[in-house]
Coordinates of N, CA and C in Angstrom, one line a residue:
X1 N -4.2 -4.7 13.8 CA -3.1 -5.6 13.3 C -1.8 -5.1 13.9
X2 N -1.1 -6.0 14.6 CA 0.2 -5.7 15.2 C 1.3 -6.3 14.4
X3 N 2.1 -5.5 13.8 CA 3.2 -6.0 12.9 C 4.6 -5.5 13.4
X4 N 4.7 -5.3 14.7 CA 6.0 -4.9 15.3 C 6.9 -6.1 15.4
X5 N 8.1 -6.0 14.8 CA 9.1 -7.0 14.9 C 9.0 -8.0 13.7
X6 N 10.2 -8.6 13.5 CA 10.2 -9.6 12.4 C 9.4 -10.8 12.7
X7 N 9.3 -11.3 13.9 CA 8.5 -12.5 14.2 C 7.0 -12.2 13.9
X8 N 6.5 -11.1 14.3 CA 5.1 -10.7 14.1 C 4.8 -10.7 12.6
X9 N 5.7 -10.1 11.8 CA 5.5 -10.0 10.3 C 5.5 -11.3 9.7
X10 N 6.5 -12.2 10.1 CA 6.5 -13.6 9.6 C 5.2 -14.3 9.9
X11 N 4.7 -14.2 11.1 CA 3.4 -14.8 11.4 C 2.3 -14.3 10.6
X12 N 2.3 -13.0 10.3 CA 1.2 -12.4 9.4 C 1.3 -13.0 8.0
X13 N 2.5 -13.1 7.5 CA 2.7 -13.7 6.1 C 2.3 -15.1 6.1
X14 N 2.5 -15.9 7.1 CA 2.1 -17.3 7.2 C 0.5 -17.4 7.2
X15 N -0.1 -16.4 7.9 CA -1.6 -16.5 8.1 C -2.4 -15.8 7.0
X16 N -1.8 -14.8 6.3 CA -2.5 -14.0 5.4 C -1.7 -13.8 4.0
X17 N -2.5 -13.6 3.0 CA -2.0 -13.2 1.7 C -1.9 -11.6 1.8
X18 N -0.8 -11.1 1.7 CA -0.6 -9.6 1.9 C 0.0 -9.0 0.7
X19 N -0.6 -7.9 0.3 CA -0.2 -7.2 -0.9 C -0.3 -5.6 -0.7
X20 N 0.7 -4.9 -1.3 CA 0.7 -3.5 -1.2 C -0.3 -2.9 -2.1
X21 N -1.0 -1.9 -1.6 CA -2.1 -1.3 -2.4 C -1.7 0.1 -2.7
X22 N -1.1 0.9 -1.8 CA -0.8 2.3 -2.0 C 0.4 2.7 -1.2
X23 N 1.1 3.7 -1.7 CA 2.2 4.4 -1.0 C 1.9 5.8 -1.1
X24 N 1.5 6.5 0.0 CA 1.0 7.8 -0.1 C 1.8 8.8 0.8
X25 N 2.1 9.9 0.2 CA 2.8 11.0 0.9 C 1.8 11.7 1.8
X26 N 2.1 11.9 3.1 CA 1.3 12.6 4.0 C 1.3 14.1 3.8
X27 N 0.2 14.7 4.0 CA 0.2 16.2 3.9 C 0.8 16.8 5.2
X28 N 1.1 18.1 5.1 CA 1.7 18.7 6.3 C 0.8 18.6 7.5
X29 N 1.4 18.2 8.6 CA 0.7 18.0 9.9 C -0.2 16.8 10.0
X30 N -0.2 16.0 8.9 CA -1.0 14.8 8.9 C -0.2 13.7 9.6
X31 N -0.9 12.8 10.3 CA -0.2 11.7 10.9 C -1.0 10.4 10.8
X32 N -0.4 9.3 10.7 CA -1.0 8.0 10.6 C -0.3 7.1 11.7
X33 N -1.1 6.1 12.1 CA -0.5 5.2 13.1 C -0.2 3.9 12.3
X34 N 1.1 3.5 12.5 CA 1.5 2.3 11.8 C 1.1 1.0 12.6
X35 N 1.1 -0.1 11.9 CA 0.8 -1.3 12.6 C 1.9 -1.7 13.6
X36 N 3.0 -1.0 13.5 CA 4.1 -1.2 14.4 C 3.9 -0.5 15.7
X37 N 2.9 0.4 15.8 CA 2.6 1.2 16.9 C 3.2 2.6 16.9
X38 N 4.1 2.8 15.8 CA 4.7 4.1 15.7 C 3.8 5.1 14.9
X39 N 4.1 6.4 15.1 CA 3.3 7.4 14.4 C 4.1 7.7 13.1
X40 N 3.4 7.7 12.0 CA 4.0 8.0 10.7 C 3.8 9.5 10.3
X41 N 4.8 10.2 9.9 CA 4.7 11.6 9.6 C 5.1 12.1 8.2
X42 N 5.7 11.1 7.4 CA 6.2 11.5 6.1 C 5.3 10.8 5.0
X43 N 5.3 9.5 5.0 CA 4.6 8.8 4.0 C 4.2 7.4 4.7
X44 N 3.3 6.7 4.0 CA 2.9 5.4 4.5 C 2.5 4.5 3.4
X45 N 2.5 3.2 3.7 CA 2.0 2.2 2.7 C 0.7 1.7 3.3
X46 N -0.2 1.4 2.4 CA -1.4 0.6 2.7 C -1.2 -0.8 2.2
X47 N -1.5 -1.8 3.0 CA -1.4 -3.2 2.6 C -2.8 -3.8 2.8
X48 N -3.2 -4.6 1.9 CA -4.4 -5.4 2.0 C -4.0 -6.8 2.5
X49 N -4.8 -7.4 3.4 CA -4.6 -8.8 3.8 C -5.8 -9.6 3.6
X50 N -5.6 -10.9 3.3 CA -6.7 -11.8 3.2 C -6.3 -13.1 3.8
X51 N -7.1 -13.7 4.7 CA -6.8 -14.9 5.4 C -6.6 -16.1 4.4
X52 N -5.6 -16.8 4.6 CA -5.3 -18.0 3.8 C -6.3 -19.1 4.0
X53 N -6.8 -19.2 5.2 CA -7.7 -20.3 5.6 C -9.2 -19.8 5.7
X54 N -9.3 -18.5 5.6 CA -10.7 -17.9 5.8 C -10.7 -16.7 4.8
X55 N -11.4 -16.8 3.7 CA -11.5 -15.8 2.7 C -12.3 -14.6 3.1
X56 N -13.0 -14.7 4.2 CA -13.8 -13.6 4.8 C -13.0 -12.8 5.8
X57 N -11.8 -13.2 6.1 CA -10.9 -12.5 7.0 C -10.1 -11.6 6.2
X58 N -10.6 -10.4 5.9 CA -9.9 -9.4 5.1 C -9.8 -8.1 5.8
X59 N -8.9 -7.3 5.3 CA -8.8 -5.9 5.9 C -7.5 -5.3 5.3
X60 N -7.1 -4.2 6.0 CA -6.0 -3.4 5.5 C -5.3 -2.8 6.7
X61 N -4.0 -2.5 6.5 CA -3.2 -1.8 7.6 C -2.2 -0.9 7.0
X62 N -1.7 0.1 7.8 CA -0.7 1.0 7.4 C 0.6 0.7 8.0
X63 N 1.7 1.1 7.3 CA 3.0 1.0 7.9 C 4.0 1.9 7.1
X64 N 5.1 2.2 7.7 CA 6.1 3.0 7.1 C 7.0 2.2 6.1
X65 N 7.9 2.9 5.5 CA 8.7 2.3 4.4 C 9.5 1.2 4.9
X66 N 10.3 1.3 6.0 CA 11.1 0.1 6.4 C 10.3 -1.2 6.6
X67 N 9.1 -1.0 7.3 CA 8.3 -2.2 7.5 C 7.7 -2.7 6.2
X68 N 7.3 -1.8 5.3 CA 6.7 -2.1 4.0 C 7.8 -2.9 3.2
X69 N 9.0 -2.5 3.2 CA 10.1 -3.2 2.4 C 10.2 -4.6 3.0
X70 N 10.1 -4.8 4.3 CA 10.2 -6.1 4.9 C 9.0 -7.0 4.4
X71 N 7.8 -6.4 4.4 CA 6.7 -7.2 3.9 C 6.8 -7.6 2.5
X72 N 7.3 -6.6 1.7 CA 7.5 -6.9 0.2 C 8.5 -8.0 0.0
X73 N 9.6 -8.0 0.8 CA 10.6 -9.0 0.7 C 10.1 -10.4 1.2
X74 N 9.3 -10.4 2.3 CA 8.7 -11.7 2.8 C 7.7 -12.3 1.8
X75 N 6.9 -11.4 1.1 CA 5.9 -11.9 0.2 C 6.3 -12.0 -1.2
X76 N 7.4 -11.4 -1.6 CA 7.8 -11.3 -3.0 C 6.9 -10.4 -3.8
X77 N 6.2 -9.5 -3.1 CA 5.3 -8.6 -3.7 C 6.0 -7.5 -4.4
X78 N 5.2 -6.8 -5.3 CA 5.7 -5.6 -6.0 C 5.5 -4.4 -5.2
X79 N 6.4 -3.5 -5.3 CA 6.3 -2.2 -4.7 C 5.3 -1.3 -5.5
X80 N 4.8 -0.3 -4.9 CA 3.9 0.6 -5.6 C 4.5 2.0 -5.5
X81 N 4.3 2.8 -6.5 CA 4.9 4.2 -6.6 C 4.3 5.1 -5.5
X82 N 5.1 6.0 -5.1 CA 4.6 7.0 -4.1 C 3.6 8.0 -4.8
X83 N 2.5 8.2 -4.1 CA 1.5 9.1 -4.6 C 1.5 10.4 -3.7
X84 N 1.8 11.5 -4.3 CA 1.8 12.8 -3.6 C 0.6 13.5 -4.0
X85 N -0.4 13.7 -3.2 CA -1.7 14.4 -3.6 C -1.5 15.8 -4.0
X86 N -0.4 16.4 -3.7 CA -0.1 17.8 -4.1 C 0.8 18.0 -5.2
X87 N 1.2 16.9 -5.9 CA 2.2 17.0 -7.0 C 1.7 16.3 -8.2
X88 N 1.8 16.9 -9.3 CA 1.4 16.3 -10.6 C 2.7 15.6 -11.1
X89 N 2.5 14.4 -11.7 CA 3.6 13.7 -12.3 C 3.3 13.2 -13.7
X90 N 4.3 12.7 -14.3 CA 4.1 12.2 -15.7 C 3.3 11.0 -15.7
X91 N 2.8 10.6 -16.9 CA 2.0 9.4 -17.0 C 2.8 8.2 -17.1
X92 N 3.5 7.9 -16.1 CA 4.3 6.6 -16.0 C 4.2 6.1 -14.6
X93 N 4.4 4.8 -14.5 CA 4.5 4.1 -13.2 C 5.7 3.3 -13.2
X94 N 6.2 3.0 -12.0 CA 7.4 2.1 -11.8 C 7.0 0.7 -12.3
X95 N 7.9 0.0 -12.9 CA 7.6 -1.3 -13.3 C 7.6 -2.3 -12.1
X96 N 7.1 -3.5 -12.3 CA 7.1 -4.4 -11.2 C 8.4 -5.1 -11.1
X97 N 8.5 -6.1 -10.1 CA 9.8 -6.7 -9.9 C 10.3 -7.5 -11.1
X98 N 9.4 -7.8 -12.0 CA 9.9 -8.6 -13.2 C 10.4 -7.7 -14.3
X99 N 10.2 -6.4 -14.2 CA 10.7 -5.5 -15.2 C 12.2 -5.3 -15.0
X100 N 12.9 -5.0 -16.0 CA 14.3 -4.8 -16.0 C 14.7 -3.5 -15.3
X101 N 15.4 -3.6 -14.2 CA 15.9 -2.4 -13.5 C 14.8 -1.5 -12.9
X102 N 13.6 -2.0 -12.7 CA 12.5 -1.2 -12.2 C 12.1 -0.1 -13.2
X103 N 12.2 -0.3 -14.4 CA 11.9 0.7 -15.5 C 10.5 1.2 -15.4
X104 N 10.3 2.4 -15.9 CA 9.0 3.0 -15.9 C 8.4 2.7 -17.2
X105 N 7.1 2.6 -17.2 CA 6.3 2.4 -18.4 C 5.2 3.4 -18.5
X106 N 4.9 3.8 -19.8 CA 3.8 4.8 -20.0 C 2.5 4.2 -19.6
X107 N 1.6 5.0 -19.0 CA 0.3 4.6 -18.6 C -0.7 5.4 -19.4
X108 N -1.8 4.7 -19.8 CA -2.8 5.4 -20.5 C -3.4 6.5 -19.6
X109 N -3.7 7.6 -20.1 CA -4.2 8.8 -19.3 C -5.5 8.4 -18.5
X110 N -6.4 7.6 -19.0 CA -7.6 7.2 -18.3 C -7.2 6.3 -17.1
X111 N -6.2 5.4 -17.3 CA -5.8 4.6 -16.2 C -5.1 5.4 -15.1
X112 N -4.3 6.4 -15.5 CA -3.7 7.3 -14.6 C -4.7 8.0 -13.7
X113 N -5.8 8.5 -14.4 CA -6.8 9.2 -13.7 C -7.5 8.3 -12.7
X114 N -7.7 7.0 -13.0 CA -8.3 6.1 -12.1 C -7.4 5.8 -10.9
X115 N -6.1 5.6 -11.2 CA -5.2 5.5 -10.1 C -5.1 6.7 -9.2
X116 N -5.1 7.9 -9.7 CA -5.1 9.1 -8.9 C -6.4 9.2 -8.1
X117 N -7.6 8.8 -8.7 CA -8.8 8.9 -8.0 C -8.8 7.9 -6.8
X118 N -8.3 6.7 -7.0 CA -8.2 5.8 -5.9 C -7.3 6.3 -4.8
X119 N -6.2 6.8 -5.2 CA -5.2 7.3 -4.2 C -5.8 8.5 -3.4
X120 N -6.6 9.4 -4.1 CA -7.3 10.5 -3.4 C -8.3 10.0 -2.4
X121 N -9.0 8.9 -2.8 CA -9.9 8.3 -1.8 C -9.2 7.8 -0.6
X122 N -8.0 7.2 -0.8 CA -7.2 6.8 0.4 C -7.0 8.0 1.3
X123 N -6.5 9.1 0.7 CA -6.2 10.3 1.4 C -7.5 10.9 2.1
X124 N -8.5 11.0 1.4 CA -9.8 11.7 1.9 C -10.5 10.8 2.9
X125 N -10.7 9.6 2.6 CA -11.4 8.7 3.5 C -10.6 8.3 4.7
X126 N -9.3 8.5 4.6 CA -8.5 8.2 5.8 C -8.6 6.7 6.1
X127 N -8.7 5.9 5.1 CA -8.7 4.5 5.3 C -7.9 3.7 4.2
X128 N -7.5 2.6 4.5 CA -6.7 1.8 3.5 C -7.7 1.0 2.7
X129 N -7.5 1.0 1.4 CA -8.4 0.3 0.5 C -8.1 -1.2 0.5
X130 N -9.2 -2.0 0.5 CA -9.0 -3.4 0.3 C -10.2 -4.0 -0.5
X131 N -10.2 -5.2 -0.8 CA -11.3 -5.8 -1.5 C -11.3 -5.3 -3.0
X132 N -12.5 -5.0 -3.5 CA -12.6 -4.6 -4.9 C -11.8 -3.4 -5.3
X133 N -11.8 -2.4 -4.5 CA -11.0 -1.2 -4.8 C -9.5 -1.5 -4.9
X134 N -9.0 -2.3 -4.0 CA -7.6 -2.7 -4.1 C -7.3 -3.6 -5.3
X135 N -8.3 -4.4 -5.7 CA -8.1 -5.3 -6.9 C -8.0 -4.4 -8.1
X136 N -8.9 -3.4 -8.2 CA -8.9 -2.5 -9.4 C -7.6 -1.8 -9.5
X137 N -7.1 -1.3 -8.4 CA -5.8 -0.6 -8.4 C -4.6 -1.6 -8.8
X138 N -4.6 -2.8 -8.2 CA -3.6 -3.7 -8.6 C -3.6 -4.1 -10.0
X139 N -4.8 -4.2 -10.6 CA -4.9 -4.6 -12.0 C -4.4 -3.5 -12.9
X140 N -4.4 -2.3 -12.4 CA -3.9 -1.2 -13.3 C -2.4 -1.2 -13.5
X141 N -1.7 -1.9 -12.6 CA -0.2 -2.0 -12.7 C 0.1 -3.2 -13.5

């Protein structure tokens, strides 16, 4: 999936339903290739896409924060919190775009464990989740 440039992103949004699935901190010396063709070395977003005219045209792609913010603006989608596999955090997640000031809300411990497990799969499998796994993660927010 090539998403380099505003025109390419706009075409993707017209052709696909696109939603953020994960925002993951890369480990030291880890690298990912963005859909823009650049190499990501700090963190990356995973996005799921589904064809608007073909429900079987599904998949996922990676991008950096600037491109992710552009996709989120184009789609009106919600941002996802950064997951750092080496850092423990409190049991809260950022609110969605409809929450006041991006407030954080408490998350049930079991839900937090499920979110962490999915994020760890993203890191370990070295693949972007889509389909049922992405739906489970989105439903937790």
